[in-house]
């Protein structure tokens, strides 16, 4: 694709000789250029390196007040999660257990994800209603609940990238094609494959009727 | 007595006489064929629908299924999620046949409910590491050359996710119903990306939806250029609102969460964004506490849809086992079925198209004398991948991974024909 600028030059040269018809074949006249203000309105994503963070700052203390007003009804006053709404604090050390709790402090690899998600999708049912400073403050409060930053911290665009989450190193890229190599290329048994078959579990043995905390989570 | 009723009585008497005479003569030829003791009123009586006029044309300007099919609907499991706006409903696989999922029965997974978008106000923005940052209207998209029609399955990565610790839900709608398969119409994403001119440094793409969750996923550029599409139609008509009307992204063979609905923005960058749906969700936690990320491909999988807990056997005698198989790595080459819990297997009969990255329909005809059955199916795709057992999966992944459970499903069929979700040795 490094050829594109040179291609553009060639197109420009053709344009001079053959006129606009040739140029239109190169880039179809469909759509229009995005305006900077339009891109700014929609481009709100934030990467782990801090790219995309807006100007602003917010303290843990400010975040606590906002959290109690706008978030605690679902996530619980201490981030423990109300009913089946997700907990967003705690769970440290639970990943190998029977019931892993995946919170920013226990599981999430990057703090940027927290900022990005609150900014785009929260509060639930009133998304995109928070100012940048409020998102910094709520993110700061959530990070302090997971003991990632101290209670007197003021989170800002400038110091955000320095925040590291404890489980950042807990992820690795999909390796199924090597780690699960045994699932490929085997000739499946067709006759007399087992001597006995035992039923180990029945769905009927479990109660799956609606009940607030029972059962695994879908997402 | 009116003339209608008189005719009906004569007709019935005549039929009785003929049936009596014919019975003895044909007995030798029809051994094994069931015979009615009395004439069937469904035949001998004139039914309402055979006498009076029905609805005329355009009384039903958009047709619906028969009122006798009201039970064929998407269903949800209340305890799974905290609210219906961020939840899932399941495709009734046990009531369907062939490979195409009717649009209104395609499972739903929303994160902030269904966005009802006016197509006149819908915009697709492409920006970031491109020569030309662009905005397209729906009308623009439909004027591009190279429009394409493709059949693809879409499976949620969490399909069968409730079953990691053992048999839990009774019915393939609930164990396997986070999947659908439709024919899409749209544009190869490459057409749009080329129109904008992706810069050399651009290696990743962020796709974003226009609903209240502004759903986002990072997708590697080589996948986007290979076979991703932007689609505005499914099964020949506009996308349904719950499937992303007016525009959704197709990421064939890869987990459903990446198929961004209500697609409004594509950004090109040089790194993944590590959004919520690719870090805290859709990462596969293994037994040692580490997690696999970017596990996009859906591995080969299959399920028997009849018989199954919601589709029991109606009686002894000839039966048609039916099921679905699919693979995110290619086409289904073969499906085996067992009736005795995996002691012995036979090859199922595939019928209909066996397209890559699409559902494939299989059948296995069998005779049932009322014995207990342990039914399973096993899919093999054209990369040589053989669908593993659930136990084989647990050995390499543990039971905490939630996503990508493609293990072999077992249905226990009892003597009364009722079926149950079980796990076997």
XYZ file of C-alpha atoms in Angstrom:
644
model
C 0.000 0.000 0.000
C 3.039 2.267 0.060
C 2.397 2.527 -3.664
C -0.749 4.540 -3.066
C 0.868 8.010 -2.968
C 2.708 7.204 -6.202
C -0.531 5.861 -7.654
C -2.186 9.122 -6.711
C 0.527 11.014 -8.577
C -0.016 8.801 -11.598
C -3.750 9.458 -11.357
C -3.051 13.185 -11.209
C -0.890 12.901 -14.314
C -3.629 10.949 -16.125
C -6.130 13.566 -15.039
C -4.081 16.255 -16.772
C -4.024 14.268 -20.013
C -7.399 12.466 -20.138
C -9.654 14.719 -18.085
C -11.976 14.007 -15.141
C -13.597 10.796 -16.472
C -10.477 8.764 -15.722
C -10.108 10.166 -12.222
C -13.662 9.178 -11.366
C -12.873 5.586 -12.206
C -10.114 5.624 -9.605
C -12.248 6.871 -6.692
C -15.971 6.457 -7.209
C -17.894 9.616 -6.410
C -19.832 8.011 -3.578
C -19.971 9.273 -0.014
C -18.310 12.491 1.075
C -15.362 13.611 3.151
C -15.912 13.334 6.910
C -15.648 16.720 8.619
C -13.277 17.085 11.588
C -16.194 17.976 13.892
C -18.018 14.808 12.813
C -15.003 12.618 13.482
C -14.499 14.288 16.867
C -18.146 13.635 17.792
C -17.920 9.906 17.190
C -14.255 9.058 17.717
C -14.376 8.554 21.486
C -12.421 5.308 21.752
C -9.445 5.088 24.090
C -6.497 2.717 23.735
C -4.283 1.302 26.498
C -1.493 3.719 25.513
C -3.848 6.616 26.246
C -4.559 7.511 22.635
C -8.047 8.962 22.447
C -8.246 10.290 26.020
C -9.989 13.650 26.205
C -8.601 16.611 28.163
C -9.774 16.548 31.750
C -9.350 15.191 35.252
C -11.311 13.848 38.180
C -10.636 12.793 41.759
C -11.540 9.592 43.598
C -13.642 11.680 45.979
C -15.641 13.294 43.160
C -16.025 9.878 41.625
C -17.457 8.385 44.808
C -20.275 10.954 44.847
C -21.051 10.391 41.155
C -20.916 6.628 41.599
C -23.420 6.710 44.456
C -25.763 8.890 42.396
C -25.484 7.225 39.006
C -24.008 3.725 39.331
C -24.619 2.186 42.760
C -28.251 1.223 42.080
C -27.004 -1.580 39.838
C -23.373 -2.078 40.817
C -23.852 -1.767 44.580
C -22.461 0.887 46.929
C -19.173 -0.966 47.189
C -19.137 -2.231 43.602
C -20.335 -5.636 44.754
C -23.186 -5.763 42.195
C -26.892 -5.700 43.024
C -28.903 -8.778 42.081
C -27.551 -10.105 38.797
C -25.892 -6.820 37.831
C -22.145 -7.224 37.515
C -19.810 -6.549 40.434
C -17.038 -4.135 39.516
C -14.804 -4.503 42.541
C -13.377 -7.421 44.479
C -12.693 -10.871 43.105
C -8.916 -10.608 43.438
C -7.411 -14.095 43.539
C -10.634 -15.739 42.314
C -9.652 -16.580 38.730
C -8.676 -20.187 39.441
C -11.637 -20.772 41.756
C -15.050 -22.330 41.206
C -16.595 -18.911 40.712
C -14.213 -16.399 39.166
C -15.182 -12.756 39.625
C -13.942 -10.722 36.690
C -13.514 -7.118 37.845
C -11.061 -4.416 36.765
C -8.954 -5.274 39.806
C -9.056 -9.033 39.386
C -9.199 -9.609 35.633
C -9.322 -6.646 33.267
C -5.951 -5.998 31.612
C -6.219 -2.250 30.923
C -7.629 0.766 32.769
C -8.329 2.423 29.414
C -11.110 -0.097 28.833
C -12.876 1.126 31.951
C -12.691 4.759 30.884
C -13.741 3.928 27.334
C -16.688 1.784 28.382
C -18.068 4.200 30.978
C -17.741 6.987 28.438
C -19.585 5.153 25.653
C -22.152 2.962 27.377
C -22.754 4.086 30.964
C -24.850 4.908 32.892
C -27.006 2.107 31.541
C -30.042 3.677 29.903
C -28.510 7.163 29.922
C -25.359 6.609 27.885
C -23.064 9.425 26.760
C -24.459 11.777 29.389
C -21.241 12.172 31.396
C -18.697 14.970 30.890
C -15.053 14.012 30.433
C -14.156 15.144 33.988
C -16.964 12.973 35.367
C -15.680 9.934 33.457
C -12.202 10.547 34.897
C -13.693 10.821 38.386
C -15.799 7.659 38.136
C -12.881 5.738 36.628
C -10.693 6.964 39.477
C -13.223 5.806 42.068
C -13.529 2.381 40.452
C -9.744 2.007 40.333
C -9.456 3.026 44.003
C -12.103 0.440 44.952
C -9.777 -2.153 43.441
C -6.794 -0.598 45.288
C -5.106 0.272 41.998
C -4.763 3.968 42.908
C -4.825 5.671 46.340
C -7.920 7.428 47.700
C -6.412 10.896 47.261
C -5.602 10.347 43.587
C -6.658 12.734 40.837
C -6.810 10.906 37.515
C -6.096 12.950 34.390
C -5.248 12.677 30.729
C -1.613 13.283 31.671
C -1.213 10.549 34.305
C -3.687 7.975 32.955
C -1.263 5.829 30.936
C 0.801 5.243 34.105
C -2.056 3.265 35.691
C -1.392 -0.479 35.383
C -3.902 -3.150 36.308
C -2.711 -6.220 38.255
C -3.825 -8.804 35.689
C -2.335 -7.068 32.619
C -0.024 -10.053 32.105
C -2.783 -12.630 32.448
C -3.679 -12.873 28.763
C -2.180 -14.591 25.755
C -3.194 -14.758 22.099
C -5.356 -17.600 20.760
C -3.154 -20.698 20.510
C -5.826 -23.328 19.840
C -4.188 -24.452 16.611
C -1.122 -25.577 18.568
C -2.420 -26.148 22.111
C -5.380 -28.156 20.796
C -3.602 -29.731 17.842
C -4.963 -33.120 18.898
C -8.432 -32.143 17.670
C -7.219 -32.100 14.082
C -6.534 -34.944 11.699
C -7.586 -37.860 13.885
C -9.556 -40.715 12.389
C -12.628 -41.040 14.584
C -13.566 -44.464 15.912
C -16.749 -45.889 14.354
C -17.199 -49.409 15.850
C -16.893 -50.759 19.392
C -15.410 -47.509 20.646
C -16.337 -48.020 24.310
C -17.163 -51.021 26.469
C -19.553 -49.222 28.792
C -21.375 -45.899 28.885
C -22.475 -44.304 32.141
C -24.733 -41.297 32.557
C -22.770 -38.829 34.681
C -25.250 -35.992 34.948
C -28.804 -34.991 34.140
C -30.069 -31.525 33.300
C -33.166 -32.411 35.329
C -31.056 -32.768 38.461
C -30.408 -29.029 38.402
C -32.955 -26.364 39.161
C -32.836 -23.894 36.303
C -36.061 -22.083 37.034
C -35.725 -18.300 37.331
C -33.915 -17.334 40.510
C -31.875 -14.202 41.028
C -28.348 -15.417 41.719
C -28.564 -18.953 40.445
C -26.901 -20.191 37.299
C -23.917 -19.070 35.254
C -23.700 -15.817 33.377
C -24.122 -15.538 29.659
C -21.772 -12.619 29.056
C -81.086 -31.754 6.894
C -79.390 -29.399 4.412
C -77.840 -30.755 1.274
C -74.288 -30.376 2.580
C -74.947 -32.650 5.552
C -76.829 -35.206 3.472
C -73.956 -35.496 1.042
C -71.540 -35.903 3.882
C -73.552 -38.803 5.411
C -73.836 -40.616 2.120
C -70.183 -40.121 1.572
C -69.353 -41.565 4.952
C -71.517 -44.668 4.463
C -70.009 -45.260 1.059
C -66.502 -44.975 2.457
C -67.220 -47.452 5.260
C -68.469 -50.074 2.817
C -65.481 -49.682 0.559
C -63.021 -49.842 3.454
C -64.619 -53.100 4.739
C -64.437 -54.782 1.350
C -60.905 -53.693 0.657
C -59.483 -54.668 4.017
C -59.491 -58.447 3.611
C -58.304 -58.411 0.028
C -55.273 -56.235 0.806
C -54.334 -57.757 4.163
C -51.565 -59.898 2.774
C -49.962 -57.014 0.915
C -50.068 -54.477 3.748
C -48.559 -56.393 6.639
C -46.979 -53.870 8.981
C -49.101 -50.971 7.732
C -51.270 -49.416 10.421
C -55.018 -49.499 9.889
C -57.684 -47.267 11.340
C -60.496 -48.925 13.305
C -62.907 -46.174 12.378
C -62.934 -43.677 9.532
C -60.970 -40.535 10.208
C -63.327 -37.543 10.622
C -60.499 -35.333 9.341
C -61.230 -37.051 6.040
C -64.913 -37.933 6.205
C -66.191 -34.630 7.541
C -66.005 -31.484 5.481
C -63.745 -29.120 7.358
C -64.529 -25.408 7.713
C -61.522 -24.451 5.612
C -62.746 -26.681 2.785
C -66.160 -25.037 2.690
C -66.031 -21.350 3.398
C -63.901 -18.620 1.909
C -60.697 -17.660 3.584
C -58.937 -14.291 3.757
C -58.366 -12.681 0.379
C -55.125 -11.313 -0.964
C -53.499 -8.413 0.884
C -55.616 -9.036 3.970
C -52.262 -10.108 5.352
C -49.945 -7.604 3.635
C -46.946 -8.996 5.501
C -47.541 -12.700 5.983
C -47.092 -14.467 9.290
C -46.743 -18.157 10.123
C -49.881 -20.233 10.609
C -51.702 -19.662 13.900
C -50.915 -23.329 14.623
C -47.199 -22.454 14.761
C -47.484 -19.908 17.575
C -45.213 -21.992 19.788
C -42.307 -21.535 17.363
C -40.713 -18.495 18.942
C -37.478 -17.186 20.375
C -37.299 -17.765 24.106
C -35.086 -16.437 26.880
C -33.838 -17.776 30.201
C -34.688 -15.189 32.822
C -31.992 -16.044 35.326
C -29.173 -15.543 32.844
C -29.125 -11.783 32.876
C -30.221 -8.804 34.920
C -32.425 -7.160 32.299
C -33.985 -7.963 28.955
C -32.227 -4.993 27.326
C -28.883 -6.656 27.938
C -29.734 -10.264 27.362
C -30.195 -13.028 24.862
C -33.078 -14.899 23.259
C -32.576 -18.280 21.630
C -33.400 -19.622 18.161
C -35.941 -22.511 18.311
C -33.653 -24.921 16.454
C -35.850 -27.921 17.306
C -38.741 -26.468 15.280
C -36.716 -25.613 12.178
C -35.401 -27.542 9.208
C -33.102 -26.912 6.265
C -30.257 -24.450 6.758
C -31.826 -20.983 6.561
C -33.098 -19.438 9.794
C -36.307 -17.421 9.317
C -35.459 -13.775 9.990
C -37.941 -13.387 12.848
C -36.546 -16.422 14.681
C -32.869 -15.469 14.580
C -31.577 -15.321 18.154
C -31.031 -11.882 19.654
C -28.225 -10.566 21.792
C -28.481 -6.924 22.704
C -26.418 -4.915 25.144
C -28.702 -1.885 25.416
C -31.870 -3.029 23.703
C -32.896 -2.714 20.054
C -31.918 0.552 18.384
C -34.725 1.695 16.075
C -32.781 3.658 13.487
C -34.229 5.828 10.723
C -32.223 4.741 7.678
C -32.363 8.310 6.325
C -30.405 9.369 9.402
C -27.972 6.471 9.407
C -24.364 7.232 8.529
C -21.309 5.025 8.170
C -18.058 6.830 8.902
C -14.673 5.394 7.900
C -11.712 7.253 9.382
C -8.306 6.926 10.987
C -5.351 5.611 9.001
C -6.898 6.128 5.567
C -6.174 8.467 2.678
C -9.768 9.677 2.607
C -11.897 9.865 5.779
C -15.436 9.346 4.520
C -19.109 9.407 5.466
C -21.574 7.186 3.587
C -25.353 7.162 3.593
C -27.326 3.958 3.039
C -28.061 5.225 -0.456
C -24.317 5.622 -1.129
C -23.632 2.050 -0.039
C -26.289 0.653 -2.350
C -24.696 2.378 -5.341
C -21.290 0.712 -5.020
C -20.419 -1.953 -7.585
C -19.727 -5.497 -6.401
C -22.833 -6.205 -4.313
C -22.677 -9.761 -2.935
C -25.031 -12.440 -1.540
C -23.561 -14.858 1.009
C -24.932 -17.434 3.444
C -23.156 -17.417 6.803
C -23.818 -18.714 10.277
C -23.530 -16.350 13.204
C -22.849 -18.056 16.516
C -22.448 -16.293 19.836
C -19.153 -17.263 21.471
C -21.168 -18.058 24.607
C -23.431 -20.563 22.833
C -23.463 -23.695 25.062
C -21.604 -21.624 27.662
C -24.010 -22.736 30.395
C -22.944 -26.350 29.905
C -19.258 -26.202 30.890
C -19.873 -27.699 34.344
C -22.382 -30.262 33.191
C -25.777 -30.737 31.580
C -27.929 -27.833 32.610
C -30.631 -26.759 30.174
C -33.204 -29.056 28.631
C -33.533 -28.213 24.975
C -31.299 -27.481 22.029
C -32.956 -24.067 21.810
C -31.224 -23.211 25.087
C -28.048 -25.258 24.778
C -27.322 -24.385 21.122
C -29.802 -21.693 20.098
C -27.416 -18.734 20.045
C -26.882 -19.333 16.347
C -28.590 -18.404 13.110
C -27.865 -18.781 9.435
C -29.188 -16.410 6.807
C -28.370 -15.135 3.355
C -26.995 -11.623 3.529
C -26.841 -8.969 0.848
C -24.272 -6.235 1.050
C -20.820 -5.087 0.056
C -17.439 -6.623 0.695
C -15.834 -4.450 3.366
C -12.722 -4.380 1.166
C -14.672 -2.300 -1.380
C -15.213 0.443 1.198
C -11.739 0.224 2.684
C -10.208 0.491 -0.781
C -12.466 3.439 -1.493
C -10.966 5.188 1.520
C -7.412 3.961 0.841
C -6.019 2.233 3.942
C -2.532 3.503 4.810
C 0.362 1.072 5.086
C 0.547 1.422 8.869
C -3.133 0.461 9.251
C -3.317 -3.064 10.680
C -6.477 -3.063 12.784
C -10.014 -1.896 12.453
C -12.449 -0.803 15.146
C -16.095 -1.385 14.274
C -18.724 0.493 16.256
C -22.507 0.174 16.468
C -24.968 3.018 16.814
C -27.063 1.570 19.663
C -26.956 2.824 23.253
C -24.041 0.508 24.057
C -21.970 1.824 21.117
C -20.731 -1.754 20.803
C -17.134 -1.946 19.636
C -14.724 -4.679 18.565
C -11.180 -4.648 17.157
C -10.723 -6.720 13.998
C -7.419 -7.437 12.248
C -7.239 -5.780 8.844
C -6.391 -8.982 6.966
C -9.708 -10.522 8.073
C -11.565 -7.333 7.141
C -10.003 -7.400 3.666
C -10.496 -11.172 3.215
C -14.220 -11.778 3.676
C -15.916 -9.255 5.967
C -18.983 -7.496 4.578
C -21.329 -4.676 5.420
C -24.867 -6.019 4.925
C -28.221 -4.287 4.703
C -30.389 -7.298 3.861
C -31.039 -10.767 5.254
C -33.036 -13.472 3.509
C -33.882 -11.056 0.724
C -35.363 -8.220 2.781
C -33.998 -5.408 4.904
C -32.258 -6.483 8.116
C -34.608 -6.815 11.059
C -34.165 -4.088 13.717
C -32.974 -6.683 16.216
C -30.316 -7.805 13.715
C -28.897 -4.331 13.197
C -31.153 -2.474 10.751
C -30.158 -0.697 8.628
C -26.553 -1.967 8.488
C -24.479 -4.651 10.191
C -20.985 -6.003 9.887
C -20.413 -9.631 8.866
C -17.305 -11.364 10.191
C -17.773 -14.851 8.688
C -16.831 -17.826 10.854
C -15.912 -15.594 13.800
C -17.754 -15.071 17.071
C -21.076 -13.271 16.802
C -20.177 -10.392 19.109
C -17.849 -9.060 16.405
C -20.696 -8.792 13.864
C -21.437 -5.227 14.935
C -25.105 -4.358 14.509
C -26.352 -0.862 13.634
C -22.841 -0.317 12.206
C -22.013 3.381 12.167
C -18.233 3.709 12.346
C -15.058 1.983 11.207
C -11.725 3.327 12.394
C -8.407 2.130 11.022
C -5.463 1.976 13.429
C -2.147 0.256 14.010
C -3.085 -1.601 17.248
C -6.122 -3.290 18.768
C -8.169 -1.068 21.078
C -8.740 -3.649 23.856
C -12.368 -2.715 24.278
C -14.610 -4.136 26.991
C -15.896 -6.934 24.719
C -12.378 -8.205 24.000
C -10.888 -7.969 27.499
C -13.357 -8.385 30.363
C -15.688 -10.368 28.049
C -14.999 -12.769 25.182
C -11.671 -13.858 26.645
C -11.464 -17.495 27.648
C -10.373 -18.073 31.245
C -8.399 -21.312 31.591
C -7.925 -23.516 34.641
C -4.539 -21.952 35.500
C -6.106 -18.485 35.842
C -4.680 -17.151 32.582
C -6.972 -16.267 29.703
C -6.865 -16.679 25.967
C -7.694 -13.507 24.084
C -8.597 -12.885 20.444
C -10.205 -16.342 20.184
C -12.275 -15.228 17.238
C -12.823 -18.416 15.222
C -15.795 -20.646 16.025
C -14.613 -24.274 15.949
C -16.568 -27.110 14.308
C -19.709 -28.085 16.194
C -22.982 -29.919 15.715
C -26.207 -30.725 17.511
C -29.090 -33.117 16.964
C -32.270 -31.029 16.839
C -34.706 -33.993 16.527
C -35.035 -35.904 18.760
C -34.199 -33.488 21.552
C -35.870 -32.444 24.828
C -38.266 -30.063 23.062
C -38.803 -32.489 20.156
C -39.475 -35.940 21.626
C -40.123 -39.059 19.552
C -43.854 -39.470 18.855
C -43.951 -43.276 18.767
C -42.139 -46.437 17.829
C -41.174 -47.277 14.268
C -39.422 -45.270 11.557
C -37.783 -42.025 12.713
C -35.839 -39.194 11.132
C -32.982 -37.894 13.230
C -32.130 -34.354 12.121
C -29.427 -31.926 13.095
C -27.110 -29.051 12.260
C -23.346 -28.857 11.859
C -21.072 -25.884 11.210
C -17.463 -24.713 11.355
C -15.883 -21.277 11.441
C -12.824 -22.705 9.716
C -14.477 -23.970 6.538
C -17.110 -26.367 5.235
C -18.540 -29.423 7.001
C -17.180 -32.567 5.356
C -18.848 -35.233 7.423
C -21.140 -35.742 10.390
C -21.292 -38.977 12.411
C -24.131 -39.930 14.731
C -24.408 -42.491 17.501
C -27.512 -43.941 19.158
C -25.677 -45.884 21.886
C -23.650 -43.174 23.590
C -20.633 -43.424 21.327
C -20.056 -47.191 21.298
C -20.842 -47.262 17.596
C -21.195 -44.487 15.067
C -22.605 -44.167 11.593
C -22.216 -41.466 9.012
C -25.160 -39.093 8.767
C -26.675 -38.053 5.443
C -25.968 -34.417 4.595
C -28.682 -32.813 2.510
C -28.830 -29.353 1.004
C -25.879 -27.079 0.398
C -22.782 -27.634 2.535
C -21.340 -24.144 2.201
C -18.246 -22.923 4.017
C -19.006 -20.962 7.208
C -22.688 -21.899 6.954
C -24.985 -24.272 8.793
C -25.178 -27.710 7.186
C -28.229 -29.957 7.642
C -27.853 -33.663 8.326
C -30.233 -36.581 8.744
C -30.032 -40.167 9.948
C -33.079 -42.351 9.408
C -33.554 -45.094 11.999
C -36.097 -47.544 13.341
C -37.012 -47.317 17.018
C -38.400 -50.201 19.049
C -38.719 -48.154 22.248
C -35.269 -48.841 23.649
C -33.343 -46.159 25.543
C -31.087 -44.132 23.258
C -28.034 -41.987 23.927
C -27.798 -39.786 20.854
C -24.815 -37.687 19.841
C -23.465 -36.070 16.692
C -19.849 -35.341 15.728
C -18.872 -32.816 13.043
C -15.719 -32.930 10.925
C -14.726 -29.908 8.844
C -12.532 -29.592 5.767
C -9.482 -28.599 7.839
C -9.648 -32.063 9.433
C -10.899 -30.734 12.765
C -12.986 -33.334 14.599
C -15.519 -31.997 17.109
C -14.216 -32.996 20.557
C -16.161 -34.366 23.505
C -16.972 -32.001 26.342
C -14.537 -33.904 28.537
C -11.725 -33.472 26.010
C -12.417 -29.746 26.000
C -12.429 -29.576 29.803
C -9.074 -31.319 29.931
C -7.437 -28.521 27.948
C -9.546 -25.565 29.092
C -11.017 -26.300 32.517
C -14.613 -25.260 33.221
C -14.340 -21.476 33.632
C -13.937 -20.387 30.055
C -17.667 -19.628 29.378
C -17.003 -19.145 25.658
C -16.306 -21.527 22.775
C -17.897 -24.674 24.146
C -18.139 -26.803 20.993
C -18.196 -30.182 22.758
C -20.369 -33.089 21.647
C -23.956 -32.912 22.992
C -25.777 -35.975 24.370
C -29.540 -36.493 24.436
C -30.968 -39.374 26.462
C -34.172 -40.663 24.813
C -36.323 -42.707 27.196
C -38.827 -45.429 26.383
C -41.680 -42.917 26.230
C -39.821 -40.907 23.587
C -39.035 -38.003 25.934
C -35.485 -36.687 25.653
C -33.180 -35.139 28.229
C -29.867 -33.316 28.222
C -27.303 -35.609 29.895
C -23.581 -36.065 30.159
C -22.072 -39.498 29.719
C -18.752 -41.203 30.251
